[in-house]
Amino acid sequence: MILINLLPDEYKQKQRTPIKYMAGIAAVVAINATLFAYWGWTSFGVAAEVKSELIVLMDTNEGLQGQVSYHKDLEKESGIYRSREDMLAKVTSSRVSWTQQVDRMVDLINKGGEGEKYLVWLDDLNVDQKENTRLKTYGVMKGKGHSGSASFAHVANFLEDIEESELMFEFMPPGKPEGTQSTKDEGLMPAEVISFPLELDLRSPDERSKMKKTATSSEEKKSK
């Protein structure tokens, strides 16, 4: 049934806003206020903090630029020195101490004693250190040798001592013993002599370096 209120407005009961509706509006307002406050803090507070840190980092970077430039200069100088060291190492590896090699040869000649093992002398000793990569030759030390005995065994003994000596760090092993025997002359001392060629081919720089490293490692193991 439909009810119609015919009372004047001043006598009618006033309607109030529902509590649920008011609570909803209040909640929305509170959320908006919170979001606005968070946005304000983010926009101003965090931005100011980030800007302050950026200024500090830029100042630190400017202070480090001088050290970075100095470090780069040191790297350039270090590269130049390394290049020089590599060049010197290459030159040193290909260099032969001929004085040392001659001393070693003299020691070997004296090792023969008074002819018990061999009695050897040299007319001359020539050195030619010319590298020919096409022929794979790197130099040679050669001379004309003499053995004061009629036995080729003495020449073989001498060549064997060469092969077992430190001369092999620099040179390839000598060839087989060969030579010519002179006519016996009792008026000479020794009465019979065998003349033989002495020729030692120089090893390549890489081989010489490997031989020396191997010898060094062996000595270190023996010392331990």
PDB file of C-alpha atoms in Angstrom:
ATOM      1  CA  MET A   1       0.000   0.000   0.000  1.00  0.00           C
ATOM      2  CA  ILE A   2       1.301   3.449  -0.872  1.00  0.00           C
ATOM      3  CA  LEU A   3       1.653   5.969   1.976  1.00  0.00           C
ATOM      4  CA  ILE A   4       1.657   9.670   1.209  1.00  0.00           C
ATOM      5  CA  ASN A   5       2.880  12.157   3.847  1.00  0.00           C
ATOM      6  CA  LEU A   6       0.764  15.280   3.503  1.00  0.00           C
ATOM      7  CA  LEU A   7       2.307  17.115   6.449  1.00  0.00           C
ATOM      8  CA  PRO A   8       3.975  20.466   5.800  1.00  0.00           C
ATOM      9  CA  ASP A   9       7.754  20.412   5.337  1.00  0.00           C
ATOM     10  CA  GLU A  10       8.469  21.925   8.734  1.00  0.00           C
ATOM     11  CA  TYR A  11       6.610  19.025  10.365  1.00  0.00           C
ATOM     12  CA  LYS A  12       8.218  16.319   8.262  1.00  0.00           C
ATOM     13  CA  GLN A  13      11.062  14.144   9.850  1.00  0.00           C
ATOM     14  CA  LYS A  14      14.536  15.145   8.497  1.00  0.00           C
ATOM     15  CA  GLN A  15      16.468  12.361   6.700  1.00  0.00           C
ATOM     16  CA  ARG A  16      20.122  11.783   7.731  1.00  0.00           C
ATOM     17  CA  THR A  17      23.026  10.585   5.585  1.00  0.00           C
ATOM     18  CA  PRO A  18      23.604   6.839   6.110  1.00  0.00           C
ATOM     19  CA  ILE A  19      26.534   5.999   8.382  1.00  0.00           C
ATOM     20  CA  LYS A  20      27.993   3.480   5.892  1.00  0.00           C
ATOM     21  CA  TYR A  21      28.035   6.119   3.193  1.00  0.00           C
ATOM     22  CA  MET A  22      29.797   8.580   5.501  1.00  0.00           C
ATOM     23  CA  ALA A  23      32.345   5.921   6.517  1.00  0.00           C
ATOM     24  CA  GLY A  24      33.090   5.187   2.872  1.00  0.00           C
ATOM     25  CA  ILE A  25      33.649   8.816   2.061  1.00  0.00           C
ATOM     26  CA  ALA A  26      35.911   9.219   5.114  1.00  0.00           C
ATOM     27  CA  ALA A  27      37.946   6.186   4.063  1.00  0.00           C
ATOM     28  CA  VAL A  28      38.394   7.531   0.549  1.00  0.00           C
ATOM     29  CA  VAL A  29      39.475  10.907   1.879  1.00  0.00           C
ATOM     30  CA  ALA A  30      41.959   9.279   4.273  1.00  0.00           C
ATOM     31  CA  ILE A  31      43.457   7.145   1.472  1.00  0.00           C
ATOM     32  CA  ASN A  32      43.787  10.145  -0.814  1.00  0.00           C
ATOM     33  CA  ALA A  33      45.428  12.174   1.958  1.00  0.00           C
ATOM     34  CA  THR A  34      47.901   9.328   2.623  1.00  0.00           C
ATOM     35  CA  LEU A  35      48.753   8.990  -1.064  1.00  0.00           C
ATOM     36  CA  PHE A  36      49.228  12.713  -1.379  1.00  0.00           C
ATOM     37  CA  ALA A  37      51.540  12.757   1.629  1.00  0.00           C
ATOM     38  CA  TYR A  38      53.565   9.824   0.220  1.00  0.00           C
ATOM     39  CA  TRP A  39      53.829  11.543  -3.156  1.00  0.00           C
ATOM     40  CA  GLY A  40      54.982  14.723  -1.482  1.00  0.00           C
ATOM     41  CA  TRP A  41      57.628  12.872   0.538  1.00  0.00           C
ATOM     42  CA  THR A  42      58.804  11.002  -2.550  1.00  0.00           C
ATOM     43  CA  SER A  43      58.900  14.087  -4.728  1.00  0.00           C
ATOM     44  CA  PHE A  44      60.645  16.343  -2.282  1.00  0.00           C
ATOM     45  CA  GLY A  45      62.327  14.279   0.448  1.00  0.00           C
ATOM     46  CA  VAL A  46      63.781  11.398  -1.633  1.00  0.00           C
ATOM     47  CA  ALA A  47      64.567  13.688  -4.565  1.00  0.00           C
ATOM     48  CA  ALA A  48      66.489  16.020  -2.281  1.00  0.00           C
ATOM     49  CA  GLU A  49      68.405  13.062  -0.808  1.00  0.00           C
ATOM     50  CA  VAL A  50      69.270  11.660  -4.236  1.00  0.00           C
ATOM     51  CA  LYS A  51      70.378  15.073  -5.443  1.00  0.00           C
ATOM     52  CA  SER A  52      72.591  15.453  -2.381  1.00  0.00           C
ATOM     53  CA  GLU A  53      74.203  12.036  -3.000  1.00  0.00           C
ATOM     54  CA  LEU A  54      74.680  12.938  -6.684  1.00  0.00           C
ATOM     55  CA  ILE A  55      76.538  16.106  -5.734  1.00  0.00           C
ATOM     56  CA  VAL A  56      78.801  14.112  -3.389  1.00  0.00           C
ATOM     57  CA  LEU A  57      79.507  11.536  -6.099  1.00  0.00           C
ATOM     58  CA  MET A  58      80.286  14.221  -8.671  1.00  0.00           C
ATOM     59  CA  ASP A  59      82.727  15.855  -6.265  1.00  0.00           C
ATOM     60  CA  THR A  60      84.351  12.480  -5.596  1.00  0.00           C
ATOM     61  CA  ASN A  61      84.594  11.800  -9.325  1.00  0.00           C
ATOM     62  CA  GLU A  62      86.279  15.137  -9.958  1.00  0.00           C
ATOM     63  CA  GLY A  63      88.759  14.380  -7.205  1.00  0.00           C
ATOM     64  CA  LEU A  64      89.564  10.999  -8.770  1.00  0.00           C
ATOM     65  CA  GLN A  65      90.098  12.276 -12.316  1.00  0.00           C
ATOM     66  CA  GLY A  66      93.650  13.323 -11.525  1.00  0.00           C
ATOM     67  CA  GLN A  67      94.473   9.869 -10.133  1.00  0.00           C
ATOM     68  CA  VAL A  68      92.853   8.173 -13.154  1.00  0.00           C
ATOM     69  CA  SER A  69      94.943  10.249 -15.548  1.00  0.00           C
ATOM     70  CA  TYR A  70      98.087   9.471 -13.539  1.00  0.00           C
ATOM     71  CA  HIS A  71      97.242   5.753 -13.604  1.00  0.00           C
ATOM     72  CA  LYS A  72      96.785   5.832 -17.390  1.00  0.00           C
ATOM     73  CA  ASP A  73     100.150   7.556 -17.783  1.00  0.00           C
ATOM     74  CA  LEU A  74     101.765   4.869 -15.630  1.00  0.00           C
ATOM     75  CA  GLU A  75     100.168   2.143 -17.762  1.00  0.00           C
ATOM     76  CA  LYS A  76     101.606   3.733 -20.908  1.00  0.00           C
ATOM     77  CA  GLU A  77     105.086   3.918 -19.358  1.00  0.00           C
ATOM     78  CA  SER A  78     104.768   0.330 -18.130  1.00  0.00           C
ATOM     79  CA  GLY A  79     103.853  -0.805 -21.651  1.00  0.00           C
ATOM     80  CA  ILE A  80     106.927   0.954 -23.060  1.00  0.00           C
ATOM     81  CA  TYR A  81     109.196  -0.681 -20.470  1.00  0.00           C
ATOM     82  CA  ARG A  82     107.669  -4.105 -21.093  1.00  0.00           C
ATOM     83  CA  SER A  83     108.289  -3.678 -24.810  1.00  0.00           C
ATOM     84  CA  ARG A  84     111.928  -2.783 -24.104  1.00  0.00           C
ATOM     85  CA  GLU A  85     112.322  -5.751 -21.765  1.00  0.00           C
ATOM     86  CA  ASP A  86     110.893  -8.102 -24.402  1.00  0.00           C
ATOM     87  CA  MET A  87     113.298  -6.702 -26.980  1.00  0.00           C
ATOM     88  CA  LEU A  88     116.265  -7.067 -24.613  1.00  0.00           C
ATOM     89  CA  ALA A  89     115.205 -10.626 -23.736  1.00  0.00           C
ATOM     90  CA  LYS A  90     115.020 -11.466 -27.448  1.00  0.00           C
ATOM     91  CA  VAL A  91     118.456  -9.974 -28.098  1.00  0.00           C
ATOM     92  CA  THR A  92     119.911 -11.746 -25.047  1.00  0.00           C
ATOM     93  CA  SER A  93     118.435 -15.100 -26.077  1.00  0.00           C
ATOM     94  CA  SER A  94     120.069 -14.839 -29.505  1.00  0.00           C
ATOM     95  CA  ARG A  95     123.379 -13.584 -28.118  1.00  0.00           C
ATOM     96  CA  VAL A  96     126.216 -16.014 -27.567  1.00  0.00           C
ATOM     97  CA  SER A  97     129.039 -15.405 -25.115  1.00  0.00           C
ATOM     98  CA  TRP A  98     131.895 -16.463 -27.347  1.00  0.00           C
ATOM     99  CA  THR A  99     134.473 -15.849 -24.630  1.00  0.00           C
ATOM    100  CA  GLN A 100     132.655 -18.405 -22.492  1.00  0.00           C
ATOM    101  CA  GLN A 101     132.521 -20.914 -25.361  1.00  0.00           C
ATOM    102  CA  VAL A 102     136.265 -20.553 -26.040  1.00  0.00           C
ATOM    103  CA  ASP A 103     136.976 -21.057 -22.317  1.00  0.00           C
ATOM    104  CA  ARG A 104     134.905 -24.232 -22.361  1.00  0.00           C
ATOM    105  CA  MET A 105     136.822 -25.481 -25.390  1.00  0.00           C
ATOM    106  CA  VAL A 106     140.154 -24.773 -23.689  1.00  0.00           C
ATOM    107  CA  ASP A 107     138.988 -26.672 -20.584  1.00  0.00           C
ATOM    108  CA  LEU A 108     138.071 -29.659 -22.733  1.00  0.00           C
ATOM    109  CA  ILE A 109     141.458 -29.651 -24.457  1.00  0.00           C
ATOM    110  CA  ASN A 110     143.180 -29.598 -21.065  1.00  0.00           C
ATOM    111  CA  LYS A 111     140.900 -32.401 -19.861  1.00  0.00           C
ATOM    112  CA  GLY A 112     142.749 -34.839 -22.132  1.00  0.00           C
ATOM    113  CA  GLY A 113     145.736 -34.715 -19.829  1.00  0.00           C
ATOM    114  CA  GLU A 114     149.186 -35.589 -21.129  1.00  0.00           C
ATOM    115  CA  GLY A 115     147.852 -37.869 -23.846  1.00  0.00           C
ATOM    116  CA  GLU A 116     146.310 -40.542 -21.625  1.00  0.00           C
ATOM    117  CA  LYS A 117     142.858 -39.777 -23.027  1.00  0.00           C
ATOM    118  CA  TYR A 118     143.840 -37.514 -25.904  1.00  0.00           C
ATOM    119  CA  LEU A 119     146.368 -34.859 -26.778  1.00  0.00           C
ATOM    120  CA  VAL A 120     144.616 -32.256 -28.891  1.00  0.00           C
ATOM    121  CA  TRP A 121     145.508 -28.784 -30.092  1.00  0.00           C
ATOM    122  CA  LEU A 122     143.968 -26.369 -32.576  1.00  0.00           C
ATOM    123  CA  ASP A 123     145.628 -24.325 -35.314  1.00  0.00           C
ATOM    124  CA  ASP A 124     142.778 -21.831 -35.284  1.00  0.00           C
ATOM    125  CA  LEU A 125     139.217 -21.333 -34.075  1.00  0.00           C
ATOM    126  CA  ASN A 126     136.815 -19.250 -36.163  1.00  0.00           C
ATOM    127  CA  VAL A 127     133.329 -18.048 -35.323  1.00  0.00           C
ATOM    128  CA  ASP A 128     130.665 -17.130 -37.881  1.00  0.00           C
ATOM    129  CA  GLN A 129     127.284 -16.198 -36.439  1.00  0.00           C
ATOM    130  CA  LYS A 130     125.250 -15.607 -39.580  1.00  0.00           C
ATOM    131  CA  GLU A 131     121.594 -16.598 -39.407  1.00  0.00           C
ATOM    132  CA  ASN A 132     119.911 -18.099 -42.454  1.00  0.00           C
ATOM    133  CA  THR A 133     116.329 -19.056 -41.622  1.00  0.00           C
ATOM    134  CA  ARG A 134     115.787 -20.559 -45.071  1.00  0.00           C
ATOM    135  CA  LEU A 135     118.625 -23.035 -44.577  1.00  0.00           C
ATOM    136  CA  LYS A 136     117.913 -23.195 -40.830  1.00  0.00           C
ATOM    137  CA  THR A 137     121.497 -22.314 -39.947  1.00  0.00           C
ATOM    138  CA  TYR A 138     122.371 -19.910 -37.143  1.00  0.00           C
ATOM    139  CA  GLY A 139     126.147 -19.860 -37.102  1.00  0.00           C
ATOM    140  CA  VAL A 140     129.150 -22.118 -36.680  1.00  0.00           C
ATOM    141  CA  MET A 141     132.356 -22.430 -34.675  1.00  0.00           C
ATOM    142  CA  LYS A 142     135.068 -24.302 -36.526  1.00  0.00           C
ATOM    143  CA  GLY A 143     138.783 -24.864 -36.547  1.00  0.00           C
ATOM    144  CA  LYS A 144     141.549 -27.227 -37.651  1.00  0.00           C
ATOM    145  CA  GLY A 145     142.389 -29.709 -34.925  1.00  0.00           C
ATOM    146  CA  HIS A 146     145.246 -32.125 -34.384  1.00  0.00           C
ATOM    147  CA  SER A 147     145.468 -35.223 -32.228  1.00  0.00           C
ATOM    148  CA  GLY A 148     148.920 -36.342 -31.100  1.00  0.00           C
ATOM    149  CA  SER A 149     148.212 -40.041 -31.563  1.00  0.00           C
ATOM    150  CA  ALA A 150     147.943 -42.548 -34.384  1.00  0.00           C
ATOM    151  CA  SER A 151     144.626 -43.779 -32.925  1.00  0.00           C
ATOM    152  CA  PHE A 152     141.310 -42.328 -34.093  1.00  0.00           C
ATOM    153  CA  ALA A 153     139.965 -43.371 -30.690  1.00  0.00           C
ATOM    154  CA  HIS A 154     141.623 -40.294 -29.179  1.00  0.00           C
ATOM    155  CA  VAL A 155     139.775 -38.053 -31.642  1.00  0.00           C
ATOM    156  CA  ALA A 156     136.560 -39.892 -30.760  1.00  0.00           C
ATOM    157  CA  ASN A 157     137.252 -39.357 -27.045  1.00  0.00           C
ATOM    158  CA  PHE A 158     137.672 -35.631 -27.604  1.00  0.00           C
ATOM    159  CA  LEU A 159     134.458 -35.325 -29.630  1.00  0.00           C
ATOM    160  CA  GLU A 160     132.625 -37.381 -27.017  1.00  0.00           C
ATOM    161  CA  ASP A 161     133.766 -35.005 -24.265  1.00  0.00           C
ATOM    162  CA  ILE A 162     132.483 -32.098 -26.368  1.00  0.00           C
ATOM    163  CA  GLU A 163     129.097 -33.802 -26.708  1.00  0.00           C
ATOM    164  CA  GLU A 164     128.877 -34.270 -22.935  1.00  0.00           C
ATOM    165  CA  SER A 165     130.022 -30.735 -22.112  1.00  0.00           C
ATOM    166  CA  GLU A 166     128.185 -27.459 -21.565  1.00  0.00           C
ATOM    167  CA  LEU A 167     129.035 -26.508 -25.135  1.00  0.00           C
ATOM    168  CA  MET A 168     125.889 -28.431 -26.082  1.00  0.00           C
ATOM    169  CA  PHE A 169     123.778 -25.667 -24.520  1.00  0.00           C
ATOM    170  CA  GLU A 170     124.748 -23.559 -27.523  1.00  0.00           C
ATOM    171  CA  PHE A 171     125.825 -26.036 -30.235  1.00  0.00           C
ATOM    172  CA  MET A 172     124.610 -29.148 -31.988  1.00  0.00           C
ATOM    173  CA  PRO A 173     126.586 -32.358 -31.343  1.00  0.00           C
ATOM    174  CA  PRO A 174     129.738 -32.774 -33.479  1.00  0.00           C
ATOM    175  CA  GLY A 175     129.890 -35.187 -36.389  1.00  0.00           C
ATOM    176  CA  LYS A 176     131.637 -38.549 -36.503  1.00  0.00           C
ATOM    177  CA  PRO A 177     135.422 -38.569 -36.071  1.00  0.00           C
ATOM    178  CA  GLU A 178     137.305 -38.166 -39.326  1.00  0.00           C
ATOM    179  CA  GLY A 179     140.684 -36.902 -40.424  1.00  0.00           C
ATOM    180  CA  THR A 180     144.004 -37.678 -42.086  1.00  0.00           C
ATOM    181  CA  GLN A 181     147.029 -39.301 -40.515  1.00  0.00           C
ATOM    182  CA  SER A 182     150.445 -37.795 -41.130  1.00  0.00           C
ATOM    183  CA  THR A 183     153.596 -39.756 -41.946  1.00  0.00           C
ATOM    184  CA  LYS A 184     155.399 -40.994 -38.873  1.00  0.00           C
ATOM    185  CA  ASP A 185     158.426 -38.862 -38.003  1.00  0.00           C
ATOM    186  CA  GLU A 186     160.497 -40.036 -35.029  1.00  0.00           C
ATOM    187  CA  GLY A 187     162.181 -36.641 -34.895  1.00  0.00           C
ATOM    188  CA  LEU A 188     158.902 -35.006 -33.885  1.00  0.00           C
ATOM    189  CA  MET A 189     157.024 -35.178 -30.613  1.00  0.00           C
ATOM    190  CA  PRO A 190     154.507 -36.700 -31.031  1.00  0.00           C
ATOM    191  CA  ALA A 191     155.825 -38.795 -33.885  1.00  0.00           C
ATOM    192  CA  GLU A 192     152.368 -39.356 -35.474  1.00  0.00           C
ATOM    193  CA  VAL A 193     149.540 -36.835 -35.763  1.00  0.00           C
ATOM    194  CA  ILE A 194     145.953 -37.036 -36.991  1.00  0.00           C
ATOM    195  CA  SER A 195     144.545 -33.827 -38.419  1.00  0.00           C
ATOM    196  CA  PHE A 196     140.765 -33.525 -38.146  1.00  0.00           C
ATOM    197  CA  PRO A 197     138.147 -30.830 -38.804  1.00  0.00           C
ATOM    198  CA  LEU A 198     136.287 -29.389 -35.820  1.00  0.00           C
ATOM    199  CA  GLU A 199     132.908 -27.894 -36.670  1.00  0.00           C
ATOM    200  CA  LEU A 200     130.058 -27.129 -34.262  1.00  0.00           C
ATOM    201  CA  ASP A 201     126.798 -25.740 -35.625  1.00  0.00           C
ATOM    202  CA  LEU A 202     125.034 -23.187 -33.459  1.00  0.00           C
ATOM    203  CA  ARG A 203     121.544 -24.053 -32.220  1.00  0.00           C
ATOM    204  CA  SER A 204     118.560 -21.803 -32.897  1.00  0.00           C
ATOM    205  CA  PRO A 205     117.764 -19.150 -30.229  1.00  0.00           C
ATOM    206  CA  ASP A 206     114.693 -21.125 -29.096  1.00  0.00           C
ATOM    207  CA  GLU A 207     116.695 -24.341 -28.748  1.00  0.00           C
ATOM    208  CA  ARG A 208     119.423 -22.567 -26.785  1.00  0.00           C
ATOM    209  CA  SER A 209     116.839 -21.102 -24.423  1.00  0.00           C
ATOM    210  CA  LYS A 210     115.195 -24.517 -23.883  1.00  0.00           C
ATOM    211  CA  MET A 211     118.554 -26.213 -23.260  1.00  0.00           C
ATOM    212  CA  LYS A 212     119.503 -23.615 -20.649  1.00  0.00           C
ATOM    213  CA  LYS A 213     116.118 -23.883 -18.912  1.00  0.00           C
ATOM    214  CA  THR A 214     116.422 -27.680 -18.814  1.00  0.00           C
ATOM    215  CA  ALA A 215     119.910 -27.431 -17.347  1.00  0.00           C
ATOM    216  CA  THR A 216     118.737 -24.903 -14.739  1.00  0.00           C
ATOM    217  CA  SER A 217     115.816 -27.159 -13.722  1.00  0.00           C
ATOM    218  CA  SER A 218     118.147 -30.141 -13.380  1.00  0.00           C
ATOM    219  CA  GLU A 219     120.533 -28.193 -11.157  1.00  0.00           C
ATOM    220  CA  GLU A 220     117.664 -27.024  -8.969  1.00  0.00           C
ATOM    221  CA  LYS A 221     116.421 -30.602  -8.546  1.00  0.00           C
ATOM    222  CA  LYS A 222     119.911 -31.783  -7.612  1.00  0.00           C
ATOM    223  CA  SER A 223     120.284 -29.004  -5.052  1.00  0.00           C
ATOM    224  CA  LYS A 224     117.013 -30.058  -3.407  1.00  0.00           C
TER     225      LYS A 224
END
